[in-house]
Short mmCIF file of C-alpha atoms in Angstrom, two decimals:
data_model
loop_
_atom_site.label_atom_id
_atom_site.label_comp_id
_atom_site.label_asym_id
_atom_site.label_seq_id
_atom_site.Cartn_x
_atom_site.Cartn_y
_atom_site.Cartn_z
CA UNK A 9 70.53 145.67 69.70
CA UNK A 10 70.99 148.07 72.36
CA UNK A 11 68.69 147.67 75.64
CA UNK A 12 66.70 150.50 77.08
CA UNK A 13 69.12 152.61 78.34
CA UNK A 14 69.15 155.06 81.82
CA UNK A 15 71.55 157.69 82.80
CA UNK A 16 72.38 158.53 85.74
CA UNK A 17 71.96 155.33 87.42
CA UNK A 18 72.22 156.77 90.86
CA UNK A 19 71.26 160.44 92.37
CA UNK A 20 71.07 162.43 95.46
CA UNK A 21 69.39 165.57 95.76
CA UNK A 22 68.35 167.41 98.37
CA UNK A 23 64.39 168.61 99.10
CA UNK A 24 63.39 171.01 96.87
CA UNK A 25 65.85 170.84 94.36
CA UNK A 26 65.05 169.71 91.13
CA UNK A 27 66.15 166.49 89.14
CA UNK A 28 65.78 165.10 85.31
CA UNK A 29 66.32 162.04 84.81
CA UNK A 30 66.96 160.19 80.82
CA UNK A 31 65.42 157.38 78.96
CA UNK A 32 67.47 156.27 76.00
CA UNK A 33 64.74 153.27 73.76
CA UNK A 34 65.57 150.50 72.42
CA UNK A 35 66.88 151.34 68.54
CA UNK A 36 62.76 151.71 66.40
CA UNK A 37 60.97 152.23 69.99
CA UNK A 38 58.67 154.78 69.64
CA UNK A 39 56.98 154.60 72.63
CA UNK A 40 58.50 155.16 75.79
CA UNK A 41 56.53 154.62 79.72
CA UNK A 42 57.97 156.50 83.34
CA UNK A 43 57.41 154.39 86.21
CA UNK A 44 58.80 154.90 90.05
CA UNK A 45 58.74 152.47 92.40
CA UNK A 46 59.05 152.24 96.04
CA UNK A 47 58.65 149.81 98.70
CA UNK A 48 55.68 151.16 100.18
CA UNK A 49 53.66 152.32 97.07
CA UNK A 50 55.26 149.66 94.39
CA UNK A 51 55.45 149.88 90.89
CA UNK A 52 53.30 153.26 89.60
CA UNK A 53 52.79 154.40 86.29
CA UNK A 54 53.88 157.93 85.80
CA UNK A 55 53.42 158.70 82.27
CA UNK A 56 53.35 157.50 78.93
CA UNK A 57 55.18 159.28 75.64
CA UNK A 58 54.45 158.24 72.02
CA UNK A 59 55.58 160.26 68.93
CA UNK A 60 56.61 163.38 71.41
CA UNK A 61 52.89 163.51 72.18
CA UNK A 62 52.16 162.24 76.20
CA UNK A 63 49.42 159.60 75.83
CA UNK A 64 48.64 158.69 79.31
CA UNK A 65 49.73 160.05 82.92
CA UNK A 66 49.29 158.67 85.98
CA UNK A 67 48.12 159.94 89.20
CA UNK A 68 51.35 162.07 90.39
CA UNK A 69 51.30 166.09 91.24
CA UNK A 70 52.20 168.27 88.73
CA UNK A 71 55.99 168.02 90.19
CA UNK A 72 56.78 165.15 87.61
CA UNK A 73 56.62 166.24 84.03
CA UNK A 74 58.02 164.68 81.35
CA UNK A 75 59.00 165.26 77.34
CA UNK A 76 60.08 162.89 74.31
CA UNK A 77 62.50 164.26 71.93
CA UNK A 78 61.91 163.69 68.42
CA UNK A 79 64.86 160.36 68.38
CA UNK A 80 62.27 158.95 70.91
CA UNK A 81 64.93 159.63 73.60
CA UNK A 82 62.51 160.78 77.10
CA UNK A 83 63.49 162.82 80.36
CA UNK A 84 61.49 163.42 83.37
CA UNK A 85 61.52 166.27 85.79
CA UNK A 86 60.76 166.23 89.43
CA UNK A 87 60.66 170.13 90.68
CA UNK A 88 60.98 170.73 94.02
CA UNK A 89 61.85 167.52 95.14
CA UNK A 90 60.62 166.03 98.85
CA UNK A 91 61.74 163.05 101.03
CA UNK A 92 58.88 160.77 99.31
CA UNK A 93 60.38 160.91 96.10
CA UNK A 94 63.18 158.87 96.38
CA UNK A 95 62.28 155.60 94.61
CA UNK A 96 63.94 153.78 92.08
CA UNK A 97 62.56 155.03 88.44
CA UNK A 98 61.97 153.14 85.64
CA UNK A 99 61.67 153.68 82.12
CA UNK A 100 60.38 151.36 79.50
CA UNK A 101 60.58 151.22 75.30
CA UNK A 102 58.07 149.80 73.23
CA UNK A 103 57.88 149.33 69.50
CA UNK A 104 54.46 150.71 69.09
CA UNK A 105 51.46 152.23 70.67
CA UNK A 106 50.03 148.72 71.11
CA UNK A 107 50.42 147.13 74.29
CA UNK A 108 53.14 144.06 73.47
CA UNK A 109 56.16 143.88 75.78
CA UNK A 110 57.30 146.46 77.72
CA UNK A 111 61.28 146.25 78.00
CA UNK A 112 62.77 147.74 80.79
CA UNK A 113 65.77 149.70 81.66
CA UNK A 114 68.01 149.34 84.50
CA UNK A 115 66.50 152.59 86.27
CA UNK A 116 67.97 155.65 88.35
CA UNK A 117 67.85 155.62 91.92
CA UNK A 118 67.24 159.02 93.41
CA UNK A 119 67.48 159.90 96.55
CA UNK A 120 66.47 162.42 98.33
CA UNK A 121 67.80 164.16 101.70
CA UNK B 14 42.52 152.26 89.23
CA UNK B 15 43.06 148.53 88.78
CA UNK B 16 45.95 146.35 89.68
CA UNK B 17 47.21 143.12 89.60
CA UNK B 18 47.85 141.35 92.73
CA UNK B 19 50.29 138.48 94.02
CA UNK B 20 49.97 136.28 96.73
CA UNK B 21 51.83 138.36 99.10
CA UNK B 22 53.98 135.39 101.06
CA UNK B 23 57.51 135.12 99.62
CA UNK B 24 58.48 131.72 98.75
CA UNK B 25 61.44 129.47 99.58
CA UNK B 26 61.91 126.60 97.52
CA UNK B 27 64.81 124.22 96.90
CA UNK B 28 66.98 123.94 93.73
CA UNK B 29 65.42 121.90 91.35
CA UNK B 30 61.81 122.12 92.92
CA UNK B 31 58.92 123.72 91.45
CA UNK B 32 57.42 127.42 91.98
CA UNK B 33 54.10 128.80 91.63
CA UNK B 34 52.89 132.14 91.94
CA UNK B 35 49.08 133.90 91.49
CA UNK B 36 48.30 137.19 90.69
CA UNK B 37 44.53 138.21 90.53
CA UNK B 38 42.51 141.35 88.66
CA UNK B 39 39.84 143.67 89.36
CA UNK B 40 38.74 144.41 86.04
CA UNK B 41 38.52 143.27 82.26
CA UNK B 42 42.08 143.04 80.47
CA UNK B 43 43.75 143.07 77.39
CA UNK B 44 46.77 141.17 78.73
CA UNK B 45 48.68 140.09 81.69
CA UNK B 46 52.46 140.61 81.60
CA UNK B 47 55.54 138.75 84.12
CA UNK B 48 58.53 140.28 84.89
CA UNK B 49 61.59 139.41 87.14
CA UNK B 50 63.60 141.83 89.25
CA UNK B 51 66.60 141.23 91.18
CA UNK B 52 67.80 143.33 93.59
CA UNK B 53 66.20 146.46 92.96
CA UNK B 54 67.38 146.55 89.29
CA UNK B 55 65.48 146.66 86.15
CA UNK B 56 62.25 144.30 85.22
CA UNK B 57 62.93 141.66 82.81
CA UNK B 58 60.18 140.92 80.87
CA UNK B 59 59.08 137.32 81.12
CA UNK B 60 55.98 136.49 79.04
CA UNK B 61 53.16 138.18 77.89
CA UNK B 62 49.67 136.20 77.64
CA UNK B 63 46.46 137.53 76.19
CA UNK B 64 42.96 137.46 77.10
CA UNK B 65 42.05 135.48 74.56
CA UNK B 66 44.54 133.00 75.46
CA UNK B 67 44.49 130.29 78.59
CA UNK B 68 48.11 128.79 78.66
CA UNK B 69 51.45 130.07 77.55
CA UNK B 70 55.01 128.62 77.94
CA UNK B 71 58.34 129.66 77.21
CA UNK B 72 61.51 127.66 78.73
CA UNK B 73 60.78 126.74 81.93
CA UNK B 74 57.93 129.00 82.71
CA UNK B 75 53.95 128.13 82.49
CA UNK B 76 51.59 131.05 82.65
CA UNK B 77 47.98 130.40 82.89
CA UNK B 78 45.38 132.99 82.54
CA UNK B 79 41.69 132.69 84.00
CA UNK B 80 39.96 135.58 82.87
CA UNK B 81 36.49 134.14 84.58
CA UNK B 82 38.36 134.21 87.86
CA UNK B 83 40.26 137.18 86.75
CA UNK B 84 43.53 135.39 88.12
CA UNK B 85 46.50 134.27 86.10
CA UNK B 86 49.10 131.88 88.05
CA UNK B 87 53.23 131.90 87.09
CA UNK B 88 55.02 127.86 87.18
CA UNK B 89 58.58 127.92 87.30
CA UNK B 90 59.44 124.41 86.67
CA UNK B 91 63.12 122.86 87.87
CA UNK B 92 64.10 126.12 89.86
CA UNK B 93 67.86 127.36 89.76
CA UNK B 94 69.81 129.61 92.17
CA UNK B 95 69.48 132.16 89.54
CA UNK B 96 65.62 132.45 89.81
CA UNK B 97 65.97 133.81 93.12
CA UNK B 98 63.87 137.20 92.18
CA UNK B 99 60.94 139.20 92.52
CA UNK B 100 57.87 138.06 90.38
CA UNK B 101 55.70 140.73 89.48
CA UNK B 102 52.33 140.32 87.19
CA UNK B 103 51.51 143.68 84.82
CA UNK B 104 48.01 144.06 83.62
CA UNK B 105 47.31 146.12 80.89
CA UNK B 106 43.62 147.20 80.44
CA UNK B 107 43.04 148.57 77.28
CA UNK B 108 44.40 147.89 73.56
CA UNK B 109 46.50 150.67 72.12
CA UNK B 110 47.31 151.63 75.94
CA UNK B 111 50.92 151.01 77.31
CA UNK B 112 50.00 151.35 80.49
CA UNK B 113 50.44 148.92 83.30
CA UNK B 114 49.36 148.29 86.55
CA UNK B 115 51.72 146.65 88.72
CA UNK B 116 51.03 144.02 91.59
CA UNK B 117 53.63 144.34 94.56
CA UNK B 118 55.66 141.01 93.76
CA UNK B 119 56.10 138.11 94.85
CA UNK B 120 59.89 136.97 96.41
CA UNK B 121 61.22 133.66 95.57
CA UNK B 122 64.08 132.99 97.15
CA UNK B 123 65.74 129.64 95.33
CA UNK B 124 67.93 127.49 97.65
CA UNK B 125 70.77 126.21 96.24
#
C-alpha cells in the first residue's frame, strides 16, 4: 500500500501571498490530521478532517483553513502568509476516527520571505 | 492544552549500547504514541501503548507507560547508526479524538 502522500514537498512564498498545500491518505484512511512544526514552537496540531466534516482544530488564526474532499484526499490554506509560517507541515492518515496510529507523510516545507 | 514532554538533553551513545528516553504528561490519557524523525522529514510511527497497558515491545524497542507518574520512558536496546533520530512521544487525550500533542524530541545521535 501506498504511504501518506504530500505534494509539493518544498515551497517558497512570499508574505502575504497565499499557499495550499495537499494530503493524499493512505488507500481506506478516512481520517486525515494537519500539523506544522517548527523549531521554536514544535510539533502543533492544526486541524483534524474526518468524513469531509473538520472534527477538531487547533489553536491557529483563522489564516489556516482546511477541507477534505470526498476520496479523503485534504488541502490546507494559509492566506496571507507571514515570516512565522514557514515550518515544515505535516499531514497524517488514519483508518478511523479512533485514535490508533497516526501515519505520517513526508511533509512540505514552506518557506516564507 | 496538554503535552507530552522529553527529557530535553540529546543523547550520544555508542553503536551497540543502549538508549533511554522519558517523556512525562500533564493530564489523563488515552494513549501515548513514539515516533522517529530524521532530518526534518516525516514521523515514523514507532509504537503505540495504552493506558491500560504498562509495557510494550516491538523489535528492539521497550516502551513503558506509568500512568500514576504520568511518564512513559522509550529503550532502544543494541543501538545502530541508523537510529540516529529524533524521538518524539504523542499523547492523545481522549478516545475517538485524533489529536495529538507533541513533546519537542529528544536527539539521539548513534555513534558508529
Amino acid at each position: 500500500k501506498a504511504g501518506v502522500t504530500q505534494t509539493p514537498r518544498y515551497l517558497i512564498k512570499t508574505r502575504g501571498q497565499q499557499v495550499t498545500l495537499s494530503c493524499s491518505p493512505i488507500s481506506g484512511h478516512r481520517s486525515v490530521s494537519w500539523y506544522q512544526q517548527t523549531p521554536g514552537q514544535g510539533l502543533q496540531f492544526l486541524f483534524e478532517y474526518f468524513s469531509e466534516t473538520q472534527r477538531n482544530k487547533g489553536n491557529f488564526p483563522g489564516r489556516f483553513s482546511g477541507r477534505q474532499f470526498s476520496n479523503s484526499r485534504s488541502e490546507m490554506n494559509v492566506s496571507t502568509l507571514e515570516l512565522g509560517d514557514s515550518a515544515l507541515y505535516l499531514c497524517a492518515s488514519s483508518l478511523l476516527v479512533s485514535t490508533d496510529t497516526q501515519y505520517f507523510g513526508p511533509g512540505t516545507r514552506l518557506t516564507v520571505l | 492544552s496538554q503535552q507530552g514532554e522529553e527529557d530535553p538533553q540529546a543523547l550520544s551513545i555508542q553503536e551497540g549500547e543502549n538508549a533511554t528516553m522519558n517523556c512525562s504528561y500533564k493530564t489523563s490519557i488515552n494513549n501515548l504514541q513514539w515516533y522517529r524523525q530524521n532530518s526534518g522529514r516525516g514521523l515514523v510511527h514507532l509504537i503505540l501503548i495504552r493506558s491500560n497497558e504498562r509495557e510494550k515491545h516491538s523489535g528492539r524497542l521497550r516502551v513503558t507507560l506509568d500512568t500514576s507518574k504520568k511518564s512513559s520512558s522509550l529503550l532502544i536496546t543494541a543501538s545502530r547508526a541508523a537510529d540516529t533520530a529524533s524521538y518524539f512521544c504523542a499523547t492523545a487525550l481522549v478516545y475517538g479524538n485524533n489529536r495529538l500533542a507533541f513533546g519537542k524530541g529528544n536527539q539521539v545521535v548513534v555513534i558508529p
